[in-house]
Amino acid sequence: MTEHAYIEDIAAHEGKGVTLKGWLYNKTDKGKLQFLLVRDGTGIIQAVVFEDDVSPEGFEAARAVTQESSLIVTGTVRADKRAPGGYELTANAVEIVQLAEDYPITPKEHGVEFLMDRRHLWLRSSRQHAILRVRAEVVRAIRDWLDSHGFINLDTPILTPSSCEDTTTLFETDYFGERAYLAQSGQLYNEAEIMSFGKVYCFGPTFRAEKSKTRRHLLEFWMVEPEMAWADLDECMRVEEELVSYVVQTTLKNRAEELKTLERDTTLLEKVNPPFPRLTYDSAVEILHREGVSIEWGDDLGAPHEVVLAEHFEKPVFVHHYPTQCKAFYMEFDPERPEVCLSVDLLATEGYGEIIGGGQRSASYEYLEQQVEQLGISRQAYEWYLDLRRYGSVPHSGFGLGLERTVAWICGVKHIRETIPFPRLLGRMYP
Amino acid sequence: MTEHAYIEDIAAHEGKGVTLKGWLYNKTDKGKLQFLLVRDGTGIIQAVVFEDDVSPEGFEAARAVTQESSLIVTGTVRADKRAPGGYELTANAVEIVQLAEDYPITPKEHGVEFLMDRRHLWLRSSRQHAILRVRAEVVRAIRDWLDSHGFINLDTPILTPSSCEDTTTLFETDYFGERAYLAQSGQLYNEAEIMSFGKVYCFGPTFRAEKSKTRRHLLEFWMVEPEMAWADLDECMRVEEELVSYVVQTTLKNRAEELKTLERDTTLLEKVNPPFPRLTYDSAVEILHREGVSIEWGDDLGAPHEVVLAEHFEKPVFVHHYPTQCKAFYMEFDPERPEVCLSVDLLATEGYGEIIGGGQRSASYEYLEQQVEQLGISRQAYEWYLDLRRYGSVPHSGFGLGLERTVAWICGVKHIRETIPFPRLLGRMYP
């Protein structure tokens, strides 16, 4: 048998014989000529099967093969300007490995629940394939940038004795008699690690048991959380805009084909380069009032506010110095104006809303001790966290970037459920 | 203030003024001369503070600074052959950022439980720092190799309706009225994904609620699981030996300093290159019998067997064709000898035991349907998995490599608890 080749490398085999192993994506029957669209995960190519070129069994296979059957096709690679990828295969052998009968997802329109029930098969459609290739590229770009900028990747625990955020949205499990919760963030652990490593990041699954069904929420999603010793709010924003710009530009370059498949208008994405506009929370409220949007100073910004704000900018926009009361207990407050804190959210363009939350953490033992007491959170569970301010406390900052929201934004997909292979949603844990 | 520099880049600043931001690792008081060992996460350097070179406040700071206090030191970089990194700093300013009082981990010996209770601080010791730098390097090397060999990184779900392995070792949680379990593997999901992407891998946390306390078990650990369409057992072993060799050689090259800190004898690691020796299960049992180790044909190999077998080889060794009865329900059996299956484990050298388990998965709908029925596992929960054999089934293989075991082996550390920032063990969820 000739060499097994991948479709993405097909140009290197022009004029030569290759064996392709894949699945039938589609076909056209022209009697003595069978046109088989074959996909192998790396690309799609048309195999032209002429009755006289193959054995009777091979031609019968080409005639009989059905959508999503697995098959092996051997033939010669020919350049063809009219072909989608610029090449096609003149087949001299066709073998069906397993004949698929009545594949349920056909070229006709299907409802979302029908497709979600068949997510394990829906993944094969060109649109889902493209979105998840973009996802993998985004993951790689994030890691490449952080790895090459002095950040050490360390994994923080999922099973934790308590949470740093709202305890009503926690998944709980029994840990040999103790109660454990699935982590919503690795940040507090990152804060311990930076005292040893300087700059770190964790990148793993996070969990929110939120009883809400929106196009922006998953119960299980992935988040990258960089944390930096000796960095203030300003440095935090600089790192965020550099990272996000690198990720967007790298994806535009390496996943141009996929973004074309998704019919993504990349005009605004091409402009994603530092610096990003910076807006104080105060100015954000002013803009919203001018636009007639109802908000009171002190309220957190919700998705509708974020959409209105983002419309004023052609790039992602930072909103910083939120009211201290609407951010987490560990945020550093502004020493000149304690009612606001050194927090920052990054809002994506085109209505995609918040993709990053972060800011400068309090370095003060006294302030955090008081916060833990006032909030009535377990002193004992946070003793180790307070230790970080007892032994070599430093100013430090960090942030969390939501992977699925970022992928949805770059791909231009409306609902976050398509940006992860097997989404976990309210009422949906299968497949 | 002069430029903030990192200690790992110090050579580039020779003869120039820099500002270092870090923590006091150790110091020597010689009256008018204070020798401060400063670490910043990227390295350690000695700052020499001479009373006449700094302000009175600066000298008082140098005199007063305690172990693990955070500090900022400004000075001039000087080459010095006697210094550990080849450079030292002649200080002209010293500022304490936060004075640590009574740092609990001192250079004297501490018990393991004492250190584990203070894991958030223990991370700062040079040994823990080195192990976790190696861990980050191993993660990066694994991802680099897979990304550059056509594998697409896709994240599989943690919250799953049922498990593919023993259900007695599952962490359980309430998923809005349904029972959900924390995944022990992403493999079954990977098998769906390869039908769309060809080659994929997941790399995330996995959970085993095992009531065992050994030096090789964590309740929460990280695993990378590559899966390949069209790959047989032989190809699976080829990929494993190439990946493992790349990871070991890359780590030896990029983390030589850290391995020296750990006093790792790297003689055997240097020999880790393809091909690895391959041993059938039958031959393994013969060797064990010859060595007088008790085992019956059909038993799975345990840690003591693995240690004895590995001693016969200077490289990691494959054991393949295990009895079908001791491997998972989805393993492909050998068509010529159904009592053995196309599975393979990889045993590390020097007694570190199994670091990879994997093999070829059954492609047969009929066989898997029968397996699901015989094992009494939920047909409904596995319907989607059976679909993969209904629609374009292909021969395929894959494996799971345990990150912490691999790091323990490369670092030469005895207990796996030191290979993850915040280990989760029986009776241990803090900090």
Short mmCIF file of C-alpha atoms in Angstrom, two decimals, chain A residues 4 6 8 21-23 39-42 68-72 97-104 120-121 123-125 128-129 132-133 135-136 139-140 143-144 147-148 150 152-161 171-176 178-182 189 192-199 203-205 207 209-211 219-220 222 229-230 255 380-385 387-395 403 420-422 424-431, chain B residues 4 6 8 21-23 39-42 68-72 97-104 120-121 123-125 128-129 132-133 135-136 139-140 143-144 147-148 150 152-161 171-176 178-182 189 192-199 203-205 207 209-211 219-220 222 229-230 255 380-385 387-395 403 420-422 424-431:
data_model
loop_
_atom_site.label_atom_id
_atom_site.label_comp_id
_atom_site.label_asym_id
_atom_site.label_seq_id
_atom_site.Cartn_x
_atom_site.Cartn_y
_atom_site.Cartn_z
CA HIS A 4 -0.64 7.16 4.49
CA TYR A 6 -2.93 13.61 5.77
CA GLU A 8 -3.45 19.06 5.12
CA LYS A 21 -7.87 7.29 5.68
CA GLY A 22 -11.00 9.13 6.69
CA TRP A 23 -14.76 9.47 6.54
CA ARG A 39 -12.41 14.29 5.37
CA ASP A 40 -9.72 13.04 7.73
CA GLY A 41 -9.71 15.66 10.50
CA THR A 42 -7.01 17.75 8.86
CA GLU A 68 -19.86 9.25 7.65
CA SER A 69 -18.76 5.74 6.70
CA SER A 70 -15.07 5.20 7.38
CA LEU A 71 -13.03 4.44 4.27
CA ILE A 72 -9.55 4.12 2.80
CA VAL A 97 -13.89 0.13 6.65
CA GLN A 98 -17.29 0.44 8.32
CA LEU A 99 -20.52 1.30 6.57
CA ALA A 100 -22.58 3.89 8.45
CA GLU A 101 -26.32 3.41 8.14
CA ASP A 102 -28.78 6.28 8.55
CA TYR A 103 -26.36 8.84 9.95
CA PRO A 104 -28.73 11.11 11.87
CA HIS A 120 -20.60 13.34 19.85
CA LEU A 121 -21.55 13.29 16.14
CA LEU A 123 -18.57 17.60 16.36
CA ARG A 124 -17.89 16.28 12.84
CA SER A 125 -19.72 19.12 11.07
CA GLN A 128 -18.08 22.68 14.89
CA HIS A 129 -14.75 21.40 13.61
CA LEU A 132 -12.86 23.77 18.11
CA ARG A 133 -9.75 24.16 15.96
CA ARG A 135 -10.29 26.88 20.52
CA ALA A 136 -7.14 24.72 20.41
CA VAL A 139 -5.23 27.68 24.15
CA ARG A 140 -1.86 27.27 22.49
CA ARG A 143 0.26 29.27 26.78
CA ASP A 144 2.94 30.31 24.31
CA ASP A 147 5.51 30.68 28.80
CA SER A 148 7.67 33.10 26.85
CA GLY A 150 8.32 34.36 32.43
CA ILE A 152 5.32 29.37 35.29
CA ASN A 153 2.33 27.09 34.67
CA LEU A 154 1.22 25.50 37.94
CA ASP A 155 -2.05 23.66 38.47
CA THR A 156 -4.22 24.74 41.38
CA PRO A 157 -6.57 22.29 43.12
CA ILE A 158 -10.17 21.65 42.06
CA LEU A 159 -11.23 20.07 45.36
CA THR A 160 -11.15 22.88 47.91
CA PRO A 161 -12.44 23.24 51.46
CA PHE A 171 -20.81 22.09 43.45
CA GLU A 172 -20.28 20.09 46.63
CA THR A 173 -18.86 16.61 47.16
CA ASP A 174 -17.98 14.34 50.05
CA TYR A 175 -14.24 14.14 50.67
CA PHE A 176 -14.02 11.19 53.06
CA GLU A 178 -15.27 16.45 54.93
CA ARG A 179 -17.20 18.76 52.63
CA ALA A 180 -15.32 19.75 49.49
CA TYR A 181 -16.29 22.21 46.79
CA LEU A 182 -15.30 22.37 43.14
CA TYR A 189 -3.47 29.48 45.40
CA ALA A 192 0.80 31.70 47.36
CA GLU A 193 2.78 30.50 44.34
CA ILE A 194 3.96 33.93 43.17
CA MET A 195 5.84 34.31 46.47
CA SER A 196 7.97 31.41 45.26
CA PHE A 197 7.92 31.81 41.46
CA GLY A 198 7.28 35.51 40.80
CA LYS A 199 4.84 35.04 37.92
CA PHE A 203 -5.29 26.98 33.32
CA GLY A 204 -8.01 24.50 34.16
CA PRO A 205 -11.71 23.82 34.48
CA PHE A 207 -17.32 25.30 38.04
CA ALA A 209 -23.60 25.80 39.82
CA GLU A 210 -25.65 28.72 38.52
CA LYS A 211 -29.29 28.13 37.83
CA LEU A 219 -21.64 25.22 34.48
CA GLU A 220 -18.15 23.97 33.66
CA TRP A 222 -12.02 26.75 31.37
CA ALA A 229 4.20 39.56 42.15
CA TRP A 230 5.22 43.23 42.19
CA ARG A 255 -6.79 29.76 11.67
CA GLN A 380 -9.63 28.91 59.82
CA ALA A 381 -10.01 28.12 56.11
CA TYR A 382 -8.30 31.39 55.19
CA GLU A 383 -5.48 31.26 57.74
CA TRP A 384 -3.01 30.16 55.07
CA TYR A 385 -4.14 33.00 52.81
CA ASP A 387 -0.07 34.01 56.05
CA LEU A 388 0.83 35.36 52.60
CA ARG A 389 0.52 38.88 54.06
CA ARG A 390 2.44 37.92 57.18
CA TYR A 391 5.52 36.55 55.49
CA GLY A 392 6.89 38.76 52.73
CA SER A 393 3.73 40.42 51.44
CA VAL A 394 4.18 42.29 48.15
CA PRO A 395 1.95 44.35 45.87
CA LEU A 403 -11.62 30.65 27.48
CA ILE A 420 -16.42 23.50 24.16
CA PRO A 421 -16.55 19.87 23.00
CA PHE A 422 -19.11 18.63 25.54
CA ARG A 424 -22.39 21.31 30.65
CA LEU A 425 -25.54 23.39 30.93
CA LEU A 426 -28.61 23.51 33.12
CA GLY A 427 -30.40 20.25 32.34
CA ARG A 428 -27.65 19.02 30.03
CA MET A 429 -24.96 16.52 31.06
CA TYR A 430 -25.28 14.11 28.11
CA PRO A 431 -23.37 13.05 26.12
CA HIS B 4 13.66 46.31 37.54
CA TYR B 6 15.03 39.50 37.07
CA GLU B 8 17.79 34.92 35.67
CA LYS B 21 12.47 42.83 43.89
CA GLY B 22 12.25 39.69 45.91
CA TRP B 23 12.45 37.94 49.24
CA ARG B 39 15.49 35.25 45.58
CA ASP B 40 12.87 36.54 43.14
CA GLY B 41 11.38 33.34 41.69
CA THR B 42 13.77 33.24 38.75
CA GLU B 68 11.23 35.67 53.82
CA SER B 69 10.72 39.40 54.23
CA SER B 70 9.97 41.11 50.92
CA LEU B 71 12.52 43.68 49.89
CA ILE B 72 13.81 45.89 47.09
CA VAL B 97 8.61 46.11 51.81
CA GLN B 98 7.15 43.89 54.53
CA LEU B 99 9.02 42.49 57.46
CA ALA B 100 8.30 38.81 58.08
CA GLU B 101 8.32 37.85 61.73
CA ASP B 102 9.04 34.30 62.89
CA TYR B 103 8.83 32.60 59.50
CA PRO B 104 7.95 29.04 60.53
CA HIS B 120 1.70 27.56 50.86
CA LEU B 121 5.05 28.55 52.41
CA LEU B 123 6.64 26.04 48.08
CA ARG B 124 9.33 28.68 48.56
CA SER B 125 12.07 26.21 49.51
CA GLN B 128 10.02 22.49 46.05
CA HIS B 129 10.76 25.36 43.69
CA LEU B 132 7.61 22.50 40.32
CA ARG B 133 9.79 24.21 37.71
CA ARG B 135 6.69 20.05 36.41
CA ALA B 136 6.00 23.18 34.33
CA VAL B 139 3.79 20.10 30.85
CA ARG B 140 5.20 22.39 28.21
CA ARG B 143 2.10 20.01 24.80
CA ASP B 144 4.84 21.11 22.39
CA ASP B 147 0.92 20.20 19.11
CA SER B 148 3.73 19.73 16.60
CA GLY B 150 -0.87 16.91 14.59
CA ILE B 152 -5.54 18.89 18.63
CA ASN B 153 -5.95 19.83 22.29
CA LEU B 154 -9.60 19.56 23.31
CA ASP B 155 -10.88 19.61 26.87
CA THR B 156 -13.16 16.78 27.95
CA PRO B 157 -15.78 17.26 30.67
CA ILE B 158 -15.13 16.75 34.40
CA LEU B 159 -18.80 16.46 35.35
CA THR B 160 -20.01 13.21 33.82
CA PRO B 161 -23.14 11.11 34.23
CA PHE B 171 -16.43 11.60 43.75
CA GLU B 172 -20.12 12.36 43.42
CA THR B 173 -21.98 15.66 43.28
CA ASP B 174 -25.53 16.89 42.78
CA TYR B 175 -26.11 18.32 39.32
CA PHE B 176 -29.47 20.03 39.76
CA GLU B 178 -29.09 14.43 38.67
CA ARG B 179 -26.10 12.55 40.03
CA ALA B 180 -22.79 13.60 38.50
CA TYR B 181 -19.35 12.10 38.98
CA LEU B 182 -15.92 13.68 38.64
CA TYR B 189 -14.92 11.62 24.85
CA ALA B 192 -15.74 10.76 19.78
CA GLU B 193 -13.43 13.65 18.94
CA ILE B 194 -10.96 11.65 16.85
CA MET B 195 -13.78 10.90 14.39
CA SER B 196 -13.80 14.63 13.68
CA PHE B 197 -10.18 15.64 14.28
CA GLY B 198 -8.09 12.51 13.64
CA LYS B 199 -5.70 12.97 16.56
CA PHE B 203 -4.91 17.36 29.56
CA GLY B 204 -6.71 18.07 32.78
CA PRO B 205 -7.35 17.04 36.36
CA PHE B 207 -10.14 12.24 40.34
CA ALA B 209 -11.67 8.66 45.59
CA GLU B 210 -9.34 5.84 46.64
CA LYS B 211 -9.01 5.14 50.33
CA LEU B 219 -6.96 11.86 44.96
CA GLU B 220 -6.65 14.61 42.36
CA TRP B 222 -3.33 15.56 36.14
CA ALA B 229 -7.77 7.38 14.76
CA TRP B 230 -6.30 4.67 12.51
CA ARG B 255 16.02 22.23 33.72
CA GLN B 380 -28.46 4.45 28.15
CA ALA B 381 -25.39 6.30 29.45
CA TYR B 382 -23.20 4.55 26.87
CA GLU B 383 -25.54 4.86 23.88
CA TRP B 384 -23.50 7.74 22.48
CA TYR B 385 -20.31 5.72 22.90
CA ASP B 387 -22.81 5.31 18.24
CA LEU B 388 -19.09 5.79 17.53
CA ARG B 389 -19.00 2.17 16.29
CA ARG B 390 -22.22 2.62 14.32
CA TYR B 391 -21.15 5.62 12.28
CA GLY B 392 -17.73 5.30 10.71
CA SER B 393 -15.93 3.11 13.24
CA VAL B 394 -12.16 2.90 12.75
CA PRO B 395 -9.29 1.11 14.45
CA LEU B 403 1.80 13.85 35.06
CA ILE B 420 1.88 19.14 42.61
CA PRO B 421 1.50 22.55 44.25
CA PHE B 422 -1.37 21.64 46.59
CA ARG B 424 -5.03 16.25 47.72
CA LEU B 425 -4.53 13.12 49.81
CA LEU B 426 -6.56 11.02 52.18
CA GLY B 427 -7.16 13.32 55.16
CA ARG B 428 -5.48 16.28 53.49
CA MET B 429 -7.37 19.09 51.72
CA TYR B 430 -5.64 22.06 53.40
CA PRO B 431 -4.25 24.40 52.37
#
